[in-house]
GROMACS .gro file of C-alpha atoms in nm:
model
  261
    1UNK     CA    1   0.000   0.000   0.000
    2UNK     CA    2   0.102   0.351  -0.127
    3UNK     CA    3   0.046   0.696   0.061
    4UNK     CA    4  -0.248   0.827   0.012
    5UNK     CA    5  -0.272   1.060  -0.310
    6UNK     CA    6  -0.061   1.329  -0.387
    7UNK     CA    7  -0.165   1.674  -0.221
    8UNK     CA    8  -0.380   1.884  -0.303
    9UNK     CA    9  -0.171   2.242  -0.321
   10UNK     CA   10   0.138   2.247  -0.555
   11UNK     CA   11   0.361   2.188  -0.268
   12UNK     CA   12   0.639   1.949  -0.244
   13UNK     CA   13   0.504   1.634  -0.148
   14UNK     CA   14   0.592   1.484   0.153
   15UNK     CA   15   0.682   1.149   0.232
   16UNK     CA   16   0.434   0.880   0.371
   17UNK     CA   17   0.521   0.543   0.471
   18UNK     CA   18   0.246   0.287   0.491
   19UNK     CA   19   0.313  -0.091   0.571
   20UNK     CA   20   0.145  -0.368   0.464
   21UNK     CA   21  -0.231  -0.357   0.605
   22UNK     CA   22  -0.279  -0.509   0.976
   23UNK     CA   23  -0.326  -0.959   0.993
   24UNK     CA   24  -0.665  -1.088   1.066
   25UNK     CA   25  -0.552  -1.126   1.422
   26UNK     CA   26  -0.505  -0.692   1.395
   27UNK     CA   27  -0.832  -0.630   1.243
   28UNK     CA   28  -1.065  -0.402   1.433
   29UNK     CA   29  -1.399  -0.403   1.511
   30UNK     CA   30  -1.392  -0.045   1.366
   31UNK     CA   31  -1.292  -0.124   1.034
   32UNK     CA   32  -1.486  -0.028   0.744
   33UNK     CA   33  -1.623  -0.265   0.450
   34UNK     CA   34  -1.366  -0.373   0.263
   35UNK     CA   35  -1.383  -0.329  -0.070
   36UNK     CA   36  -1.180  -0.481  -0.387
   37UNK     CA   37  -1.004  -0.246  -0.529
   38UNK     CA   38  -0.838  -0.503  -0.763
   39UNK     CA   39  -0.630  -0.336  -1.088
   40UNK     CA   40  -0.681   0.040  -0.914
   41UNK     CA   41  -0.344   0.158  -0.921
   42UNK     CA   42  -0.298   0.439  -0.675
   43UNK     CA   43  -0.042   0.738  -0.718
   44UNK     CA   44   0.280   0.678  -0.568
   45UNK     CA   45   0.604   0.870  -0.592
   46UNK     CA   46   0.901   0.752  -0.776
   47UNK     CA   47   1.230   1.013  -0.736
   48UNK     CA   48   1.300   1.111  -0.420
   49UNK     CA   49   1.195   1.484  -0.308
   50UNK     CA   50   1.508   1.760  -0.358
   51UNK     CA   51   1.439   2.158  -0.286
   52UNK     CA   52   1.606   2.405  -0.480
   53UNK     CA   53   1.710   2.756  -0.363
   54UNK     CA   54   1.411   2.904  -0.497
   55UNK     CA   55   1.222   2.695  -0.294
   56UNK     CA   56   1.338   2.974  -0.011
   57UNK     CA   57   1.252   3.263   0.087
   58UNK     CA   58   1.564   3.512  -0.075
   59UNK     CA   59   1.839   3.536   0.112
   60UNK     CA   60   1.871   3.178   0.131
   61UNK     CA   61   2.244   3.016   0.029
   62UNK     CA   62   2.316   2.726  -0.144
   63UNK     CA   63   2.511   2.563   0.124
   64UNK     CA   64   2.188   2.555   0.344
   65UNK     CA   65   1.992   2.411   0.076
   66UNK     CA   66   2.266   2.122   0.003
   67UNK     CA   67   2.240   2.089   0.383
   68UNK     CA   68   1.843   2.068   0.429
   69UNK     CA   69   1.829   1.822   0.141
   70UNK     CA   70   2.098   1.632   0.274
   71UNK     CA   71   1.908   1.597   0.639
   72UNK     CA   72   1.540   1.550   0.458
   73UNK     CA   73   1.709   1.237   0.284
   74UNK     CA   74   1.854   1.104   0.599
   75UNK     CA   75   1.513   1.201   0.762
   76UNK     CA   76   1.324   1.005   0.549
   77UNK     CA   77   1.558   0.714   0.500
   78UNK     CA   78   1.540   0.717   0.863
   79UNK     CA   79   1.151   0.693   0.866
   80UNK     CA   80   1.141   0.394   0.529
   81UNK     CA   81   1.329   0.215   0.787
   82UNK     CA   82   1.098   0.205   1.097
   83UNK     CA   83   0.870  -0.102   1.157
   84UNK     CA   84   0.591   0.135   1.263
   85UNK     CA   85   0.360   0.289   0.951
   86UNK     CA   86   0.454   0.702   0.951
   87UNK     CA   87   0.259   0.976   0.822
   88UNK     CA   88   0.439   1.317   0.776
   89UNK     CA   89   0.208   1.624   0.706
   90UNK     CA   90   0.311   1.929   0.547
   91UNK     CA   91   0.563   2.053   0.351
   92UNK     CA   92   0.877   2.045   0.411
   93UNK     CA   93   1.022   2.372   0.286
   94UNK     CA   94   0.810   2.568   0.480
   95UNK     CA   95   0.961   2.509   0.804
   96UNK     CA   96   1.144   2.803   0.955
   97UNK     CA   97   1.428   2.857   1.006
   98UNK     CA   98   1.489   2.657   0.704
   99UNK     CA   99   1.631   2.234   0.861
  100UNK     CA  100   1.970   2.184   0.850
  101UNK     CA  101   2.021   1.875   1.006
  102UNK     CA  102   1.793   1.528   1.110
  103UNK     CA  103   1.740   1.639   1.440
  104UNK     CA  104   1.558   1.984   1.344
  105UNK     CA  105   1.314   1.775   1.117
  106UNK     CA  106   1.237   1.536   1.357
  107UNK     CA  107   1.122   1.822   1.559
  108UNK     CA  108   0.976   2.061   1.353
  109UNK     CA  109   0.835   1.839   1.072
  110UNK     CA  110   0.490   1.697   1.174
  111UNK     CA  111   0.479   1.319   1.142
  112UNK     CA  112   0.343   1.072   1.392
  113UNK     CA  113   0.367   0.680   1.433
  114UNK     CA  114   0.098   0.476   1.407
  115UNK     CA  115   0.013   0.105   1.501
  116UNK     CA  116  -0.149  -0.161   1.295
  117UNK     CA  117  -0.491  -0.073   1.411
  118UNK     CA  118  -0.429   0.344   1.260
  119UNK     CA  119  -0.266   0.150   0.927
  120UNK     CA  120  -0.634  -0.011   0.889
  121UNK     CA  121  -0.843   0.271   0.953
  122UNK     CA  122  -0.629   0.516   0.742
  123UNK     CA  123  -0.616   0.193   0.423
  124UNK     CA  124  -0.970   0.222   0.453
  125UNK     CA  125  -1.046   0.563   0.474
  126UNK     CA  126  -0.851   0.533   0.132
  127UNK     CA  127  -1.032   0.244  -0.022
  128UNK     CA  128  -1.398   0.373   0.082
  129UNK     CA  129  -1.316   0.735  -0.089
  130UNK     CA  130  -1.198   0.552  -0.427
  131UNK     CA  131  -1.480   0.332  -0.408
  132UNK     CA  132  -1.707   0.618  -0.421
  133UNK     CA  133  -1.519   0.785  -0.717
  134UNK     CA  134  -1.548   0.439  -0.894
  135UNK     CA  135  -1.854   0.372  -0.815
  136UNK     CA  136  -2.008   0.760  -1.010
  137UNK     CA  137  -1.771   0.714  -1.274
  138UNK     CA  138  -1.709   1.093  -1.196
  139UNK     CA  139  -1.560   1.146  -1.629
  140UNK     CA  140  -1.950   1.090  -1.693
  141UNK     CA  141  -2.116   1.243  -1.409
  142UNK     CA  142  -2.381   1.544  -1.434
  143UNK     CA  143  -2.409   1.808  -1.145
  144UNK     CA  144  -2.660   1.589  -0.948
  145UNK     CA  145  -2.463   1.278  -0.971
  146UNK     CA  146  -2.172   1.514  -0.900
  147UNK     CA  147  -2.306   1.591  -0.559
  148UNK     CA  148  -2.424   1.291  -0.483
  149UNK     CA  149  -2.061   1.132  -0.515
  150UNK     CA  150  -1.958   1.417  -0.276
  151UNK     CA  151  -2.240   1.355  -0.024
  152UNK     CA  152  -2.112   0.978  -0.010
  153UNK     CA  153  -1.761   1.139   0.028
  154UNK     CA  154  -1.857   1.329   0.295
  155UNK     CA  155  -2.063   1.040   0.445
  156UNK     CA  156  -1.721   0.870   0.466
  157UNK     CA  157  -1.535   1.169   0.665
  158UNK     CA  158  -1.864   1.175   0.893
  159UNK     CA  159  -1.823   0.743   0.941
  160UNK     CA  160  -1.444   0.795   1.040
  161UNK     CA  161  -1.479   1.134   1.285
  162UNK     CA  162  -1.807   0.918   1.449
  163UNK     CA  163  -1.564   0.614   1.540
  164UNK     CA  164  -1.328   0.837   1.681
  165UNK     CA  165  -1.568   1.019   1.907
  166UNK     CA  166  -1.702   0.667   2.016
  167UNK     CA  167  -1.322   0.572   2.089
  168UNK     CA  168  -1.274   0.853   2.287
  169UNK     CA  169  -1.533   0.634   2.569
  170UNK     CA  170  -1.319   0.303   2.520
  171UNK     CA  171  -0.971   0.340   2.406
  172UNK     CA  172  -0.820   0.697   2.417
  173UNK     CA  173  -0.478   0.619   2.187
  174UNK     CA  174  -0.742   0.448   1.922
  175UNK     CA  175  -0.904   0.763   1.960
  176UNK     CA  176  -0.556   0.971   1.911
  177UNK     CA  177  -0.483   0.762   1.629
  178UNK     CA  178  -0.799   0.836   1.426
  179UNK     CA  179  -0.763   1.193   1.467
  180UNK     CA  180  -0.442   1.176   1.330
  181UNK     CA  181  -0.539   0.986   1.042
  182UNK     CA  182  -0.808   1.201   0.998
  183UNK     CA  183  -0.589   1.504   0.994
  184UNK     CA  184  -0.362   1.423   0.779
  185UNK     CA  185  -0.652   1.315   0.505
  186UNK     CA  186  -0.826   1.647   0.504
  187UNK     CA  187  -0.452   1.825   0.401
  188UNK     CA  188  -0.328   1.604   0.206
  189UNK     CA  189  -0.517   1.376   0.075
  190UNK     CA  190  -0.713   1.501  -0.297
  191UNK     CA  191  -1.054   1.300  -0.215
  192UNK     CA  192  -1.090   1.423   0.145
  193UNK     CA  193  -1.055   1.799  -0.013
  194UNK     CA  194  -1.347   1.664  -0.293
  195UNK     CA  195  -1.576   1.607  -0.042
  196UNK     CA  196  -1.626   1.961   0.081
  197UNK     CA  197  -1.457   2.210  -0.213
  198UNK     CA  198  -1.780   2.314  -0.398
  199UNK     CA  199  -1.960   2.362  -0.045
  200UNK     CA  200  -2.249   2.190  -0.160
  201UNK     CA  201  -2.322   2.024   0.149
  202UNK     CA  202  -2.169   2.343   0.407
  203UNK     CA  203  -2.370   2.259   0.685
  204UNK     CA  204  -2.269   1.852   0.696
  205UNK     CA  205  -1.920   2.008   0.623
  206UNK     CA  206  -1.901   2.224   0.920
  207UNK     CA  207  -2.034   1.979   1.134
  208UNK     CA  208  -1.821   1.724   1.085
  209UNK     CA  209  -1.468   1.940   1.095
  210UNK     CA  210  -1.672   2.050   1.439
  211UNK     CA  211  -1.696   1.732   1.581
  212UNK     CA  212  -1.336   1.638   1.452
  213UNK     CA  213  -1.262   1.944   1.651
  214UNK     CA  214  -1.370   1.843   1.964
  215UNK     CA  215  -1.205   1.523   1.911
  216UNK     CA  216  -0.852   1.638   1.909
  217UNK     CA  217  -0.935   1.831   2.232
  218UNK     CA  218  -1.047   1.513   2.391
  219UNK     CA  219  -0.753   1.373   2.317
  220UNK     CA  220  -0.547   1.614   2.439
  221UNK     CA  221  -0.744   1.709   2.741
  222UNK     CA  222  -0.719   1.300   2.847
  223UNK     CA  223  -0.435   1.269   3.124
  224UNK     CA  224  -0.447   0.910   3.074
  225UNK     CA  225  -0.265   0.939   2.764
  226UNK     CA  226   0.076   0.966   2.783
  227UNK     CA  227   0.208   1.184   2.445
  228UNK     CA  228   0.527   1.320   2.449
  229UNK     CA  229   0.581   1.740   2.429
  230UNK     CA  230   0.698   1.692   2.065
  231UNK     CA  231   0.396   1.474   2.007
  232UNK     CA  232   0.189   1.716   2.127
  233UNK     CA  233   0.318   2.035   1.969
  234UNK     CA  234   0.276   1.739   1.638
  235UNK     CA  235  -0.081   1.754   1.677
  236UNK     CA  236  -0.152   2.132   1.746
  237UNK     CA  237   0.067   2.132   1.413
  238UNK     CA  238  -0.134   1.929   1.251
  239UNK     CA  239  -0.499   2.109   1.392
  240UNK     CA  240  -0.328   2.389   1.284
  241UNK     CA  241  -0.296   2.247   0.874
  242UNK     CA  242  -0.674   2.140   0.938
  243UNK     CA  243  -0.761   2.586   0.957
  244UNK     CA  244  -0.562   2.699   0.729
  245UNK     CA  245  -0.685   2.502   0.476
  246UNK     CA  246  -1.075   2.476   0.573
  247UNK     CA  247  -1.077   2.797   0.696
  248UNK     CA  248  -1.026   2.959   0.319
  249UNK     CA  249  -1.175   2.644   0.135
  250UNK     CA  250  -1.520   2.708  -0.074
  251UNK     CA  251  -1.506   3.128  -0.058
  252UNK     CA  252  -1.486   3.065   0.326
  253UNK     CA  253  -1.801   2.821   0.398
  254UNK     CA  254  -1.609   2.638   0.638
  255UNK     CA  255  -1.437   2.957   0.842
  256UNK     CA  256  -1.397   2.889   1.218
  257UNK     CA  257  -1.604   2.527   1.186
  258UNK     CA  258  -1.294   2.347   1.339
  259UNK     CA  259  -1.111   2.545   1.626
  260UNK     CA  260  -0.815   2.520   1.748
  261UNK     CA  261  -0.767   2.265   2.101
   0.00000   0.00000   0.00000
C-alpha cells in the first residue's frame, strides 16, 4: 500500500510510509467494509523529493539548501526504515528557520507513528473514498450525480470522525490515532478535499470538521494518555494544517467550523 494521493496544493510532497495492512488477528472491530479495489493503481512517488534555492525565501544560500536536502534524505531514509507505519504532514520547505540537520526535522516536521490498528483505519479511509469515485464514474457524471458522489464522500469523513468520538469512551490512543489519520486526510489527501470544495453540502461540512474538533481536544485534554511534548506540539501542528486550509476552502463556507484545542 502507497500513501495516500498526492496533495492537493502544488507543494512538495511529503513522504508517507504505509506498511502492509494489519493480519486478521489486527483487524478491528472499527474497520470499514472492505472493498476490492483489484487493478486500481494508486499514485505513488518515484524520485525522491530535492528543494532548490528558490524553494526559499531570498536570502537563502546554497550551502543551506545542500544541507536541508541532505538531512530531509537522511530524515526520510530514517523513517522507510521504521517497523511502525509514519505519516508526515506538510511541507517540508516551509519550516522556519529553514532544517539543516535530522534532528531539526524530527522536531519541527509533523509526522506521527501509528500502530497496525491506525494503518487499517487510514487503508480504509482510502479504499472507501476511491470506491465512491469508482462507483459515479465521476468522467461521466452530471451536477446531481456530481453531488451525490460528494455527499457519499462526505458520508465517509462523517463514518471515520463518528468512530473516533465513540473511541474517545473506550480506548483513548485508538481515539488519538484516528484523529491523526483524519488530519492528515483532510490536508493532504485530494478525495478528502473533494468532499467539501464546492460547499455543496456546508452545513454537513461544518459539522463534521466540528466534531473532529472536539475530538482532538479530547484527546489532548485525556491525562491518561501519555504523548510526548513533541507529540503534542505534532498535533496542534497538525490542527493547525486542518484551519488553514478549511478555513479559506469554498469562498470561506467552512471559516472557524474546526477550532483550534
Amino acid at each position: 500500500r502507497v500513501p495516500m494521493g498526492k496533495r492537493a496544493s502544488n507543494t512538495p510532497e511529503a513522504p508517507a510510509k504505509r506498511q502492509a495492512p494489519a493480519s486478521a488477528e489486527d483487524a478491528s472491530e472499527d474497520e470499514l467494509e472492505p472493498v476490492d479495489l483489484q487493478g486500481v493503481e494508486t499514485m505513488e512517488s518515484e524520485e525522491p523529493f530535492e528543494a532548490t534555492v528558490e524553494m526559499f525565501p531570498e536570502g537563502t544560500t546554497q550551502d543551506q539548501v545542500d544541507s536541508f536536502n541532505k538531512a530531509y534524505a537522511e530524515f526520510t531514509q530514517g523513517l522507510e526504515e521504521q517497523e511502525e507505519m509514519v505519516v508526515v504532514v506538510g511541507d517540508p520547505c516551509k519550516i522556519r528557520p529553514i532544517p539543516q540537520s535530522v534532528g531539526d526535522f524530527r522536531d519541527r516536521m509533523v509526522h506521527f507513528e501509528l500502530t497496525p490498528y491506525g494503518n487499517s483505519i487510514s487503508a480504509e479511509l482510502e479504499d472507501k473514498m476511491m470506491l465512491a469515485q469508482l462507483e459515479s464514474d465521476a468522467d461521466q457524471l452530471d451536477e446531481a450525480g456530481l453531488k451525490r458522489m460528494r455527499r457519499n464522500q462526505l458520508k465517509v469523513v462523517e463514518d471515520i470522525v463518528a468512530m473516533g468520538t465513540a473511541r474517545m469512551k473506550t480506548d483513548t490512543p485508538k481515539a488519538f490515532e484516528i484523529a491523526v489519520v483524519m488530519g492528515h486526510a483532510l490536508t493532504d489527501f485530494d478525495k478528502c478535499h473533494d468532499a467539501f470544495k464546492d460547499g455543496w453540502y456546508a452545513a454537513e461540512g461544518k459539522q463534521v470538521l466540528g466534531e473532529l474538533s472536539s475530538l482532538f481536544r479530547d484527546v489532548l485534554a485525556d491525562k491518561q494518555l501519555e504523548l510526548s511534548d513533541r507529540t503534542r506540539r505534532h498535533f496542534h501542528g497538525l490542527a493547525e494544517m486542518v484551519v488553514r486550509t478549511y478555513d479559506r476552502m469554498a469562498d470561506g463556507c467552512y471559516k472557524d467550523a474546526f477550532k483550534l484545542p
